[in-house]
mmCIF file of N, CA and C in Angstrom:
data_model
loop_
_atom_site.group_PDB
_atom_site.id
_atom_site.type_symbol
_atom_site.label_atom_id
_atom_site.label_comp_id
_atom_site.label_asym_id
_atom_site.label_seq_id
_atom_site.Cartn_x
_atom_site.Cartn_y
_atom_site.Cartn_z
ATOM 1 N N MET A 1 89.842 55.062 59.750
ATOM 2 C CA MET A 1 88.826 54.337 58.727
ATOM 3 C C MET A 1 87.658 53.821 60.115
ATOM 4 N N GLU A 2 86.629 53.359 59.550
ATOM 5 C CA GLU A 2 85.440 53.004 60.071
ATOM 6 C C GLU A 2 84.935 51.699 59.576
ATOM 7 N N SER A 3 84.590 50.708 60.395
ATOM 8 C CA SER A 3 83.956 49.456 60.059
ATOM 9 C C SER A 3 82.652 49.191 61.112
ATOM 10 N N THR A 4 81.661 48.816 60.433
ATOM 11 C CA THR A 4 80.591 48.083 61.417
ATOM 12 C C THR A 4 80.268 46.760 61.352
ATOM 13 N N TYR A 5 80.319 45.977 62.557
ATOM 14 C CA TYR A 5 80.167 44.536 62.386
ATOM 15 C C TYR A 5 78.989 44.422 63.185
ATOM 16 N N THR A 6 78.387 43.356 63.192
ATOM 17 C CA THR A 6 76.945 43.016 63.981
ATOM 18 C C THR A 6 77.929 41.715 65.390
ATOM 19 N N VAL A 7 77.272 41.906 66.328
ATOM 20 C CA VAL A 7 77.563 41.057 67.360
ATOM 21 C C VAL A 7 76.014 40.952 67.998
ATOM 22 N N THR A 8 75.802 39.201 68.345
ATOM 23 C CA THR A 8 74.960 38.992 69.069
ATOM 24 C C THR A 8 75.208 38.535 70.723
ATOM 25 N N GLY A 9 73.895 38.419 71.517
ATOM 26 C CA GLY A 9 74.366 38.190 72.470
ATOM 27 C C GLY A 9 74.224 39.033 73.404
ATOM 28 N N MET A 10 74.358 40.597 72.962
ATOM 29 C CA MET A 10 74.709 41.384 73.846
ATOM 30 C C MET A 10 73.220 41.720 74.711
ATOM 31 N N THR A 11 72.920 41.854 75.901
ATOM 32 C CA THR A 11 71.458 41.917 76.660
ATOM 33 C C THR A 11 71.614 43.140 77.220
ATOM 34 N N CYS A 12 72.826 43.764 78.230
ATOM 35 C CA CYS A 12 72.987 44.779 78.839
ATOM 36 C C CYS A 12 74.104 45.667 78.756
ATOM 37 N N ALA A 13 74.083 46.610 79.343
ATOM 38 C CA ALA A 13 75.164 47.522 79.670
ATOM 39 C C ALA A 13 76.361 47.000 80.129
ATOM 40 N N HIS A 14 76.428 46.104 80.810
ATOM 41 C CA HIS A 14 77.824 45.299 80.960
ATOM 42 C C HIS A 14 78.422 44.686 79.729
ATOM 43 N N CYS A 15 77.262 44.324 78.884
ATOM 44 C CA CYS A 15 77.649 43.366 77.772
ATOM 45 C C CYS A 15 78.400 44.489 76.793
ATOM 46 N N VAL A 16 77.464 45.260 76.710
ATOM 47 C CA VAL A 16 78.326 46.359 75.815
ATOM 48 C C VAL A 16 79.787 46.596 76.514
ATOM 49 N N ALA A 17 79.814 47.024 77.529
ATOM 50 C CA ALA A 17 81.251 47.419 78.051
ATOM 51 C C ALA A 17 82.218 46.229 77.758
ATOM 52 N N SER A 18 81.889 44.859 78.220
ATOM 53 C CA SER A 18 82.869 43.514 77.865
ATOM 54 C C SER A 18 83.515 43.763 76.372
ATOM 55 N N VAL A 19 82.506 44.048 75.737
ATOM 56 C CA VAL A 19 82.684 43.977 74.080
ATOM 57 C C VAL A 19 83.726 45.303 73.903
ATOM 58 N N SER A 20 83.103 46.248 74.097
ATOM 59 C CA SER A 20 83.740 47.571 73.837
ATOM 60 C C SER A 20 85.318 47.631 74.699
ATOM 61 N N GLU A 21 85.677 46.925 75.603
ATOM 62 C CA GLU A 21 86.677 46.590 76.428
ATOM 63 C C GLU A 21 87.480 45.986 75.394
ATOM 64 N N GLU A 22 87.254 44.755 75.226
ATOM 65 C CA GLU A 22 87.930 43.581 74.188
ATOM 66 C C GLU A 22 88.547 44.425 73.011
ATOM 67 N N VAL A 23 87.535 44.816 71.900
ATOM 68 C CA VAL A 23 87.525 45.489 70.740
ATOM 69 C C VAL A 23 88.591 46.506 70.795
ATOM 70 N N ARG A 24 88.470 47.654 71.780
ATOM 71 C CA ARG A 24 89.243 48.443 72.010
ATOM 72 C C ARG A 24 90.927 47.987 72.360
ATOM 73 N N ALA A 25 91.280 46.836 72.600
ATOM 74 C CA ALA A 25 92.329 46.528 73.135
ATOM 75 C C ALA A 25 92.788 45.946 72.089
ATOM 76 N N VAL A 26 92.430 45.361 70.594
ATOM 77 C CA VAL A 26 92.540 45.258 69.342
ATOM 78 C C VAL A 26 94.130 46.185 68.883
ATOM 79 N N ASP A 27 95.111 46.057 68.259
ATOM 80 C CA ASP A 27 96.014 47.195 68.096
ATOM 81 C C ASP A 27 95.582 47.512 66.657
ATOM 82 N N GLY A 28 95.594 49.062 66.853
ATOM 83 C CA GLY A 28 95.421 49.821 65.833
ATOM 84 C C GLY A 28 93.679 50.389 65.923
ATOM 85 N N VAL A 29 92.930 50.082 67.082
ATOM 86 C CA VAL A 29 91.709 50.384 67.306
ATOM 87 C C VAL A 29 91.752 51.829 67.839
ATOM 88 N N THR A 30 91.004 52.777 67.509
ATOM 89 C CA THR A 30 91.069 53.927 68.144
ATOM 90 C C THR A 30 89.818 54.245 68.835
ATOM 91 N N ASP A 31 88.571 53.832 68.589
ATOM 92 C CA ASP A 31 87.186 54.163 69.067
ATOM 93 C C ASP A 31 86.432 52.886 68.516
ATOM 94 N N VAL A 32 85.336 52.524 69.602
ATOM 95 C CA VAL A 32 84.700 51.745 69.484
ATOM 96 C C VAL A 32 83.066 52.531 69.810
ATOM 97 N N VAL A 33 82.247 52.005 69.297
ATOM 98 C CA VAL A 33 80.595 52.390 69.528
ATOM 99 C C VAL A 33 79.846 51.380 69.436
ATOM 100 N N VAL A 34 78.679 51.165 70.373
ATOM 101 C CA VAL A 34 78.101 49.758 70.527
ATOM 102 C C VAL A 34 76.516 50.381 70.540
ATOM 103 N N ASP A 35 75.787 49.871 69.480
ATOM 104 C CA ASP A 35 74.489 50.192 69.664
ATOM 105 C C ASP A 35 73.717 48.755 70.147
ATOM 106 N N LEU A 36 73.563 48.734 71.663
ATOM 107 C CA LEU A 36 72.965 47.720 71.846
ATOM 108 C C LEU A 36 71.711 47.045 71.760
ATOM 109 N N PRO A 37 71.002 47.695 71.131
ATOM 110 C CA PRO A 37 69.353 47.015 70.852
ATOM 111 C C PRO A 37 69.767 46.273 69.115
ATOM 112 N N THR A 38 70.153 47.064 68.253
ATOM 113 C CA THR A 38 70.658 46.315 66.816
ATOM 114 C C THR A 38 71.997 45.275 67.027
ATOM 115 N N GLY A 39 73.122 45.579 67.883
ATOM 116 C CA GLY A 39 74.176 44.461 68.080
ATOM 117 C C GLY A 39 75.291 45.326 67.079
ATOM 118 N N ALA A 40 74.784 46.553 66.729
ATOM 119 C CA ALA A 40 76.086 47.300 65.860
ATOM 120 C C ALA A 40 77.360 47.590 66.603
ATOM 121 N N VAL A 41 78.299 47.262 66.248
ATOM 122 C CA VAL A 41 79.729 47.587 66.877
ATOM 123 C C VAL A 41 80.554 48.343 65.592
ATOM 124 N N THR A 42 80.874 49.671 66.143
ATOM 125 C CA THR A 42 81.419 50.579 64.863
ATOM 126 C C THR A 42 82.579 50.717 65.464
ATOM 127 N N VAL A 43 83.670 50.507 64.870
ATOM 128 C CA VAL A 43 85.294 50.446 65.162
ATOM 129 C C VAL A 43 85.683 51.175 64.265
ATOM 130 N N THR A 44 86.511 52.256 64.772
ATOM 131 C CA THR A 44 87.076 53.219 64.334
ATOM 132 C C THR A 44 88.784 52.778 64.242
ATOM 133 N N SER A 45 89.553 52.936 63.463
ATOM 134 C CA SER A 45 91.109 52.493 63.468
ATOM 135 C C SER A 45 91.741 53.575 62.778
ATOM 136 N N SER A 46 93.029 53.225 63.149
ATOM 137 C CA SER A 46 94.293 53.956 62.320
ATOM 138 C C SER A 46 94.800 53.384 61.172
ATOM 139 N N ARG A 47 94.415 52.166 60.914
ATOM 140 C CA ARG A 47 94.791 51.281 60.050
ATOM 141 C C ARG A 47 93.606 50.493 59.367
ATOM 142 N N VAL A 48 93.740 49.439 58.564
ATOM 143 C CA VAL A 48 92.920 48.511 58.024
ATOM 144 C C VAL A 48 93.084 47.694 59.002
ATOM 145 N N LEU A 49 92.353 46.784 59.529
ATOM 146 C CA LEU A 49 92.199 45.807 60.525
ATOM 147 C C LEU A 49 91.842 44.847 59.794
ATOM 148 N N GLU A 50 92.384 43.152 60.073
ATOM 149 C CA GLU A 50 91.558 42.041 59.933
ATOM 150 C C GLU A 50 90.775 41.724 60.380
ATOM 151 N N ASP A 51 89.034 41.737 60.008
ATOM 152 C CA ASP A 51 88.193 41.157 60.510
ATOM 153 C C ASP A 51 88.444 40.239 61.786
ATOM 154 N N ALA A 52 89.197 39.030 61.460
ATOM 155 C CA ALA A 52 89.614 38.441 62.116
ATOM 156 C C ALA A 52 90.096 38.532 63.484
ATOM 157 N N ARG A 53 90.975 39.911 63.711
ATOM 158 C CA ARG A 53 91.104 40.587 65.118
ATOM 159 C C ARG A 53 89.938 40.691 65.682
ATOM 160 N N ILE A 54 88.875 41.255 65.028
ATOM 161 C CA ILE A 54 87.877 42.008 65.692
ATOM 162 C C ILE A 54 87.001 40.878 66.086
ATOM 163 N N ARG A 55 86.717 39.743 65.510
ATOM 164 C CA ARG A 55 85.770 38.519 65.630
ATOM 165 C C ARG A 55 86.724 37.975 66.898
ATOM 166 N N ALA A 56 87.869 37.812 67.257
ATOM 167 C CA ALA A 56 88.912 37.148 67.981
ATOM 168 C C ALA A 56 88.245 37.957 69.488
ATOM 169 N N ALA A 57 88.286 39.236 69.420
ATOM 170 C CA ALA A 57 87.986 40.277 70.577
ATOM 171 C C ALA A 57 87.006 39.941 70.801
ATOM 172 N N VAL A 58 85.759 39.890 69.958
ATOM 173 C CA VAL A 58 84.268 39.359 70.311
ATOM 174 C C VAL A 58 84.041 38.362 70.898
ATOM 175 N N GLU A 59 84.615 37.066 70.445
ATOM 176 C CA GLU A 59 84.535 35.883 71.211
ATOM 177 C C GLU A 59 85.571 35.665 72.216
ATOM 178 N N GLU A 60 86.279 36.682 72.695
ATOM 179 C CA GLU A 60 87.332 36.804 73.925
ATOM 180 C C GLU A 60 86.166 36.832 74.974
ATOM 181 N N ALA A 61 85.295 38.092 74.671
ATOM 182 C CA ALA A 61 84.347 38.569 75.517
ATOM 183 C C ALA A 61 83.205 38.062 75.826
ATOM 184 N N GLY A 62 83.254 36.647 74.885
ATOM 185 C CA GLY A 62 81.927 35.836 75.284
ATOM 186 C C GLY A 62 81.085 35.974 74.688
ATOM 187 N N TYR A 63 80.898 36.593 73.164
ATOM 188 C CA TYR A 63 79.697 36.770 72.520
ATOM 189 C C TYR A 63 79.852 36.446 71.083
ATOM 190 N N THR A 64 79.068 36.756 70.221
ATOM 191 C CA THR A 64 79.048 36.020 68.837
ATOM 192 C C THR A 64 79.016 37.172 67.919
ATOM 193 N N PHE A 65 80.375 37.150 66.753
ATOM 194 C CA PHE A 65 80.721 37.797 65.807
ATOM 195 C C PHE A 65 80.076 37.320 64.611
ATOM 196 N N ALA A 66 78.659 37.869 64.131
ATOM 197 C CA ALA A 66 77.825 37.655 63.513
ATOM 198 C C ALA A 66 77.813 38.122 62.035
ATOM 199 N N GLY A 67 78.990 39.081 61.737
ATOM 200 C CA GLY A 67 79.433 39.451 60.341
ATOM 201 C C GLY A 67 79.654 41.142 60.329
ATOM 202 N N LYS A 68 79.938 40.822 58.922
ATOM 203 C CA LYS A 68 80.654 42.690 58.524
ATOM 204 C C LYS A 68 79.298 43.372 58.277
ATOM 205 N N MET B 1 70.356 31.041 108.262
ATOM 206 C CA MET B 1 68.989 31.071 107.711
ATOM 207 C C MET B 1 68.717 31.431 106.240
ATOM 208 N N GLU B 2 67.470 30.962 105.387
ATOM 209 C CA GLU B 2 67.886 31.737 104.059
ATOM 210 C C GLU B 2 66.534 32.079 103.631
ATOM 211 N N SER B 3 66.544 33.127 102.972
ATOM 212 C CA SER B 3 65.515 34.137 102.202
ATOM 213 C C SER B 3 65.773 34.107 100.717
ATOM 214 N N THR B 4 64.370 34.504 99.998
ATOM 215 C CA THR B 4 64.647 34.069 98.826
ATOM 216 C C THR B 4 63.624 35.422 98.047
ATOM 217 N N TYR B 5 64.200 36.280 97.423
ATOM 218 C CA TYR B 5 63.898 37.844 96.919
ATOM 219 C C TYR B 5 63.671 37.603 95.722
ATOM 220 N N THR B 6 62.721 38.490 94.818
ATOM 221 C CA THR B 6 62.729 38.494 93.345
ATOM 222 C C THR B 6 63.430 39.816 92.983
ATOM 223 N N VAL B 7 63.878 39.715 91.744
ATOM 224 C CA VAL B 7 64.959 40.849 91.649
ATOM 225 C C VAL B 7 64.786 40.790 89.786
ATOM 226 N N THR B 8 63.932 42.041 89.531
ATOM 227 C CA THR B 8 63.942 42.072 87.972
ATOM 228 C C THR B 8 64.749 43.242 87.527
ATOM 229 N N GLY B 9 64.992 43.018 86.262
ATOM 230 C CA GLY B 9 66.433 43.437 85.364
ATOM 231 C C GLY B 9 67.361 43.059 85.016
ATOM 232 N N MET B 10 67.437 41.969 85.636
ATOM 233 C CA MET B 10 68.671 41.136 85.368
ATOM 234 C C MET B 10 68.895 40.262 84.338
ATOM 235 N N THR B 11 69.640 40.630 82.963
ATOM 236 C CA THR B 11 69.690 39.853 81.326
ATOM 237 C C THR B 11 70.592 39.418 81.367
ATOM 238 N N CYS B 12 71.847 38.963 82.204
ATOM 239 C CA CYS B 12 73.032 38.542 81.567
ATOM 240 C C CYS B 12 73.930 38.117 83.076
ATOM 241 N N ALA B 13 74.774 37.215 82.679
ATOM 242 C CA ALA B 13 75.450 36.878 83.889
ATOM 243 C C ALA B 13 76.591 38.089 84.340
ATOM 244 N N HIS B 14 76.459 39.108 83.841
ATOM 245 C CA HIS B 14 77.322 40.286 84.358
ATOM 246 C C HIS B 14 76.221 41.152 85.531
ATOM 247 N N CYS B 15 74.950 41.286 84.941
ATOM 248 C CA CYS B 15 74.232 41.329 85.893
ATOM 249 C C CYS B 15 74.003 40.245 87.091
ATOM 250 N N VAL B 16 73.781 39.389 87.012
ATOM 251 C CA VAL B 16 74.050 38.503 88.274
ATOM 252 C C VAL B 16 75.111 38.220 89.156
ATOM 253 N N ALA B 17 76.298 38.797 88.778
ATOM 254 C CA ALA B 17 77.617 39.386 88.989
ATOM 255 C C ALA B 17 77.259 40.439 90.036
ATOM 256 N N SER B 18 76.530 41.354 89.495
ATOM 257 C CA SER B 18 76.763 42.707 90.101
ATOM 258 C C SER B 18 75.456 42.877 91.285
ATOM 259 N N VAL B 19 74.674 41.752 91.303
ATOM 260 C CA VAL B 19 73.744 41.949 92.362
ATOM 261 C C VAL B 19 74.286 40.830 93.094
ATOM 262 N N SER B 20 74.726 39.776 92.904
ATOM 263 C CA SER B 20 75.413 38.768 94.198
ATOM 264 C C SER B 20 76.669 39.811 94.831
ATOM 265 N N GLU B 21 77.487 40.659 93.970
ATOM 266 C CA GLU B 21 78.409 41.238 94.658
ATOM 267 C C GLU B 21 77.911 42.438 95.827
ATOM 268 N N GLU B 22 76.887 42.811 95.550
ATOM 269 C CA GLU B 22 76.103 43.830 96.309
ATOM 270 C C GLU B 22 75.585 43.267 97.766
ATOM 271 N N VAL B 23 74.854 42.081 97.493
ATOM 272 C CA VAL B 23 73.941 41.664 98.340
ATOM 273 C C VAL B 23 75.027 40.628 99.237
ATOM 274 N N ARG B 24 75.984 40.471 98.739
ATOM 275 C CA ARG B 24 76.995 39.439 99.402
ATOM 276 C C ARG B 24 77.783 40.448 100.473
ATOM 277 N N ALA B 25 78.108 42.125 100.178
ATOM 278 C CA ALA B 25 78.568 42.418 101.173
ATOM 279 C C ALA B 25 77.546 43.145 102.602
ATOM 280 N N VAL B 26 76.310 42.919 102.378
ATOM 281 C CA VAL B 26 75.775 43.404 103.426
ATOM 282 C C VAL B 26 75.934 42.507 104.467
ATOM 283 N N ASP B 27 75.815 43.144 105.424
ATOM 284 C CA ASP B 27 76.908 42.022 107.023
ATOM 285 C C ASP B 27 75.656 41.519 107.397
ATOM 286 N N GLY B 28 76.480 40.157 107.751
ATOM 287 C CA GLY B 28 75.585 38.841 108.340
ATOM 288 C C GLY B 28 75.528 38.034 107.234
ATOM 289 N N VAL B 29 75.353 38.480 105.430
ATOM 290 C CA VAL B 29 74.843 37.610 104.517
ATOM 291 C C VAL B 29 76.742 36.606 104.485
ATOM 292 N N THR B 30 75.889 35.245 104.522
ATOM 293 C CA THR B 30 77.052 34.543 104.048
ATOM 294 C C THR B 30 76.885 33.611 102.716
ATOM 295 N N ASP B 31 75.916 33.725 102.180
ATOM 296 C CA ASP B 31 76.061 32.942 100.907
ATOM 297 C C ASP B 31 74.990 33.995 100.112
ATOM 298 N N VAL B 32 74.959 33.885 98.628
ATOM 299 C CA VAL B 32 73.737 34.452 97.616
ATOM 300 C C VAL B 32 73.958 33.425 96.464
ATOM 301 N N VAL B 33 72.744 33.300 95.996
ATOM 302 C CA VAL B 33 72.442 32.340 94.865
ATOM 303 C C VAL B 33 71.722 32.977 94.360
ATOM 304 N N VAL B 34 71.607 33.285 92.815
ATOM 305 C CA VAL B 34 70.962 34.046 92.036
ATOM 306 C C VAL B 34 70.517 32.962 90.543
ATOM 307 N N ASP B 35 69.320 32.728 90.221
ATOM 308 C CA ASP B 35 68.500 32.159 89.174
ATOM 309 C C ASP B 35 68.148 33.210 88.488
ATOM 310 N N LEU B 36 69.235 33.288 87.299
ATOM 311 C CA LEU B 36 68.316 34.337 86.279
ATOM 312 C C LEU B 36 67.507 34.492 85.538
ATOM 313 N N PRO B 37 66.863 33.477 84.853
ATOM 314 C CA PRO B 37 65.766 33.108 84.326
ATOM 315 C C PRO B 37 64.595 33.570 85.132
ATOM 316 N N THR B 38 64.304 33.407 86.636
ATOM 317 C CA THR B 38 63.458 33.759 87.324
ATOM 318 C C THR B 38 63.715 35.069 88.266
ATOM 319 N N GLY B 39 64.629 35.410 88.183
ATOM 320 C CA GLY B 39 65.337 36.291 89.380
ATOM 321 C C GLY B 39 65.171 36.417 90.228
ATOM 322 N N ALA B 40 65.253 35.030 91.169
ATOM 323 C CA ALA B 40 65.186 34.820 92.134
ATOM 324 C C ALA B 40 66.510 34.969 93.094
ATOM 325 N N VAL B 41 66.655 35.659 93.979
ATOM 326 C CA VAL B 41 67.995 35.660 94.860
ATOM 327 C C VAL B 41 67.814 35.312 95.911
ATOM 328 N N THR B 42 68.579 33.813 96.379
ATOM 329 C CA THR B 42 68.253 33.281 97.667
ATOM 330 C C THR B 42 69.455 33.667 98.429
ATOM 331 N N VAL B 43 69.108 34.380 99.550
ATOM 332 C CA VAL B 43 70.038 34.818 100.409
ATOM 333 C C VAL B 43 70.338 33.955 101.898
ATOM 334 N N THR B 44 71.515 33.502 102.089
ATOM 335 C CA THR B 44 71.747 32.877 103.177
ATOM 336 C C THR B 44 72.352 33.772 104.618
ATOM 337 N N SER B 45 72.004 33.797 105.443
ATOM 338 C CA SER B 45 72.578 34.870 106.504
ATOM 339 C C SER B 45 73.003 34.109 107.514
ATOM 340 N N SER B 46 73.619 34.533 108.402
ATOM 341 C CA SER B 46 74.128 34.111 110.117
ATOM 342 C C SER B 46 73.178 34.602 110.931
ATOM 343 N N ARG B 47 72.216 35.756 110.862
ATOM 344 C CA ARG B 47 71.199 36.132 111.628
ATOM 345 C C ARG B 47 70.129 36.899 110.510
ATOM 346 N N VAL B 48 69.149 37.303 111.433
ATOM 347 C CA VAL B 48 67.877 37.851 110.668
ATOM 348 C C VAL B 48 68.113 39.150 109.836
ATOM 349 N N LEU B 49 67.989 39.035 108.736
ATOM 350 C CA LEU B 49 68.058 40.466 108.102
ATOM 351 C C LEU B 49 67.088 41.362 107.803
ATOM 352 N N GLU B 50 67.203 42.505 107.966
ATOM 353 C CA GLU B 50 66.411 43.151 107.299
ATOM 354 C C GLU B 50 65.937 43.362 106.189
ATOM 355 N N ASP B 51 64.621 43.127 105.449
ATOM 356 C CA ASP B 51 64.794 43.142 103.621
ATOM 357 C C ASP B 51 65.275 44.415 103.525
ATOM 358 N N ALA B 52 65.094 45.584 104.163
ATOM 359 C CA ALA B 52 65.369 46.851 103.696
ATOM 360 C C ALA B 52 66.811 47.106 103.086
ATOM 361 N N ARG B 53 67.500 45.954 103.871
ATOM 362 C CA ARG B 53 69.053 46.173 103.650
ATOM 363 C C ARG B 53 69.257 45.375 102.055
ATOM 364 N N ILE B 54 68.778 44.364 102.019
ATOM 365 C CA ILE B 54 68.864 43.466 100.658
ATOM 366 C C ILE B 54 68.224 44.384 99.730
ATOM 367 N N ARG B 55 66.886 45.067 99.650
ATOM 368 C CA ARG B 55 66.632 45.924 98.856
ATOM 369 C C ARG B 55 67.601 47.153 98.203
ATOM 370 N N ALA B 56 68.300 47.768 99.133
ATOM 371 C CA ALA B 56 69.050 48.648 99.369
ATOM 372 C C ALA B 56 70.123 48.278 98.421
ATOM 373 N N ALA B 57 70.983 46.773 98.630
ATOM 374 C CA ALA B 57 71.714 46.471 98.018
ATOM 375 C C ALA B 57 71.773 46.292 96.376
ATOM 376 N N VAL B 58 70.502 45.624 96.334
ATOM 377 C CA VAL B 58 69.734 45.629 95.116
ATOM 378 C C VAL B 58 69.770 46.690 94.174
ATOM 379 N N GLU B 59 69.206 48.035 95.076
ATOM 380 C CA GLU B 59 69.275 49.283 93.914
ATOM 381 C C GLU B 59 70.116 49.459 93.704
ATOM 382 N N GLU B 60 71.326 49.157 94.958
ATOM 383 C CA GLU B 60 72.534 49.914 94.721
ATOM 384 C C GLU B 60 73.209 49.392 93.136
ATOM 385 N N ALA B 61 72.907 47.985 92.907
ATOM 386 C CA ALA B 61 73.514 47.552 92.397
ATOM 387 C C ALA B 61 73.140 47.617 90.985
ATOM 388 N N GLY B 62 71.802 48.334 90.708
ATOM 389 C CA GLY B 62 71.348 49.188 89.950
ATOM 390 C C GLY B 62 69.766 48.350 89.062
ATOM 391 N N TYR B 63 69.439 47.205 89.907
ATOM 392 C CA TYR B 63 68.200 46.611 89.682
ATOM 393 C C TYR B 63 66.751 47.066 90.548
ATOM 394 N N THR B 64 65.854 46.189 90.403
ATOM 395 C CA THR B 64 64.802 46.608 91.213
ATOM 396 C C THR B 64 64.017 45.261 91.617
ATOM 397 N N PHE B 65 64.342 45.682 92.843
ATOM 398 C CA PHE B 65 63.862 44.853 94.542
ATOM 399 C C PHE B 65 62.141 44.668 94.132
ATOM 400 N N ALA B 66 61.867 43.296 93.756
ATOM 401 C CA ALA B 66 60.422 43.182 93.278
ATOM 402 C C ALA B 66 59.441 42.586 94.449
ATOM 403 N N GLY B 67 60.564 42.314 95.407
ATOM 404 C CA GLY B 67 59.494 41.700 96.797
ATOM 405 C C GLY B 67 60.354 40.259 97.627
ATOM 406 N N LYS B 68 59.607 39.964 98.353
ATOM 407 C CA LYS B 68 59.830 38.859 98.991
ATOM 408 C C LYS B 68 59.161 37.543 98.680
#
């Protein structure tokens, strides 16, 4: 399944890499695609994920989780 | 001695880290301080450095050397 979240604060490819790495480490996540201009983070997972897990990963990377 | 260069394209702390790392690896460089808002990169060195060495390091990091 796939969910798209909005993350703010990403300004460059390094930011995209940091967010992708943290979100990809969440249990159940199989793919992460980030669109830098819009801040859209599309997460593919093998099962339903709690949004709080994604929020925590985004914040761990140092960015702001702005919603689903 | 100390020289200040201008680098464009840095947008976040990761960019600062990338530029700092490459410039610090230039032979003779003892310290690098980057001011993100202005793009000022202040390089302290134990001897006179060719500007071309700093330019090469900045470009290696993926940014633009905009002058001294």
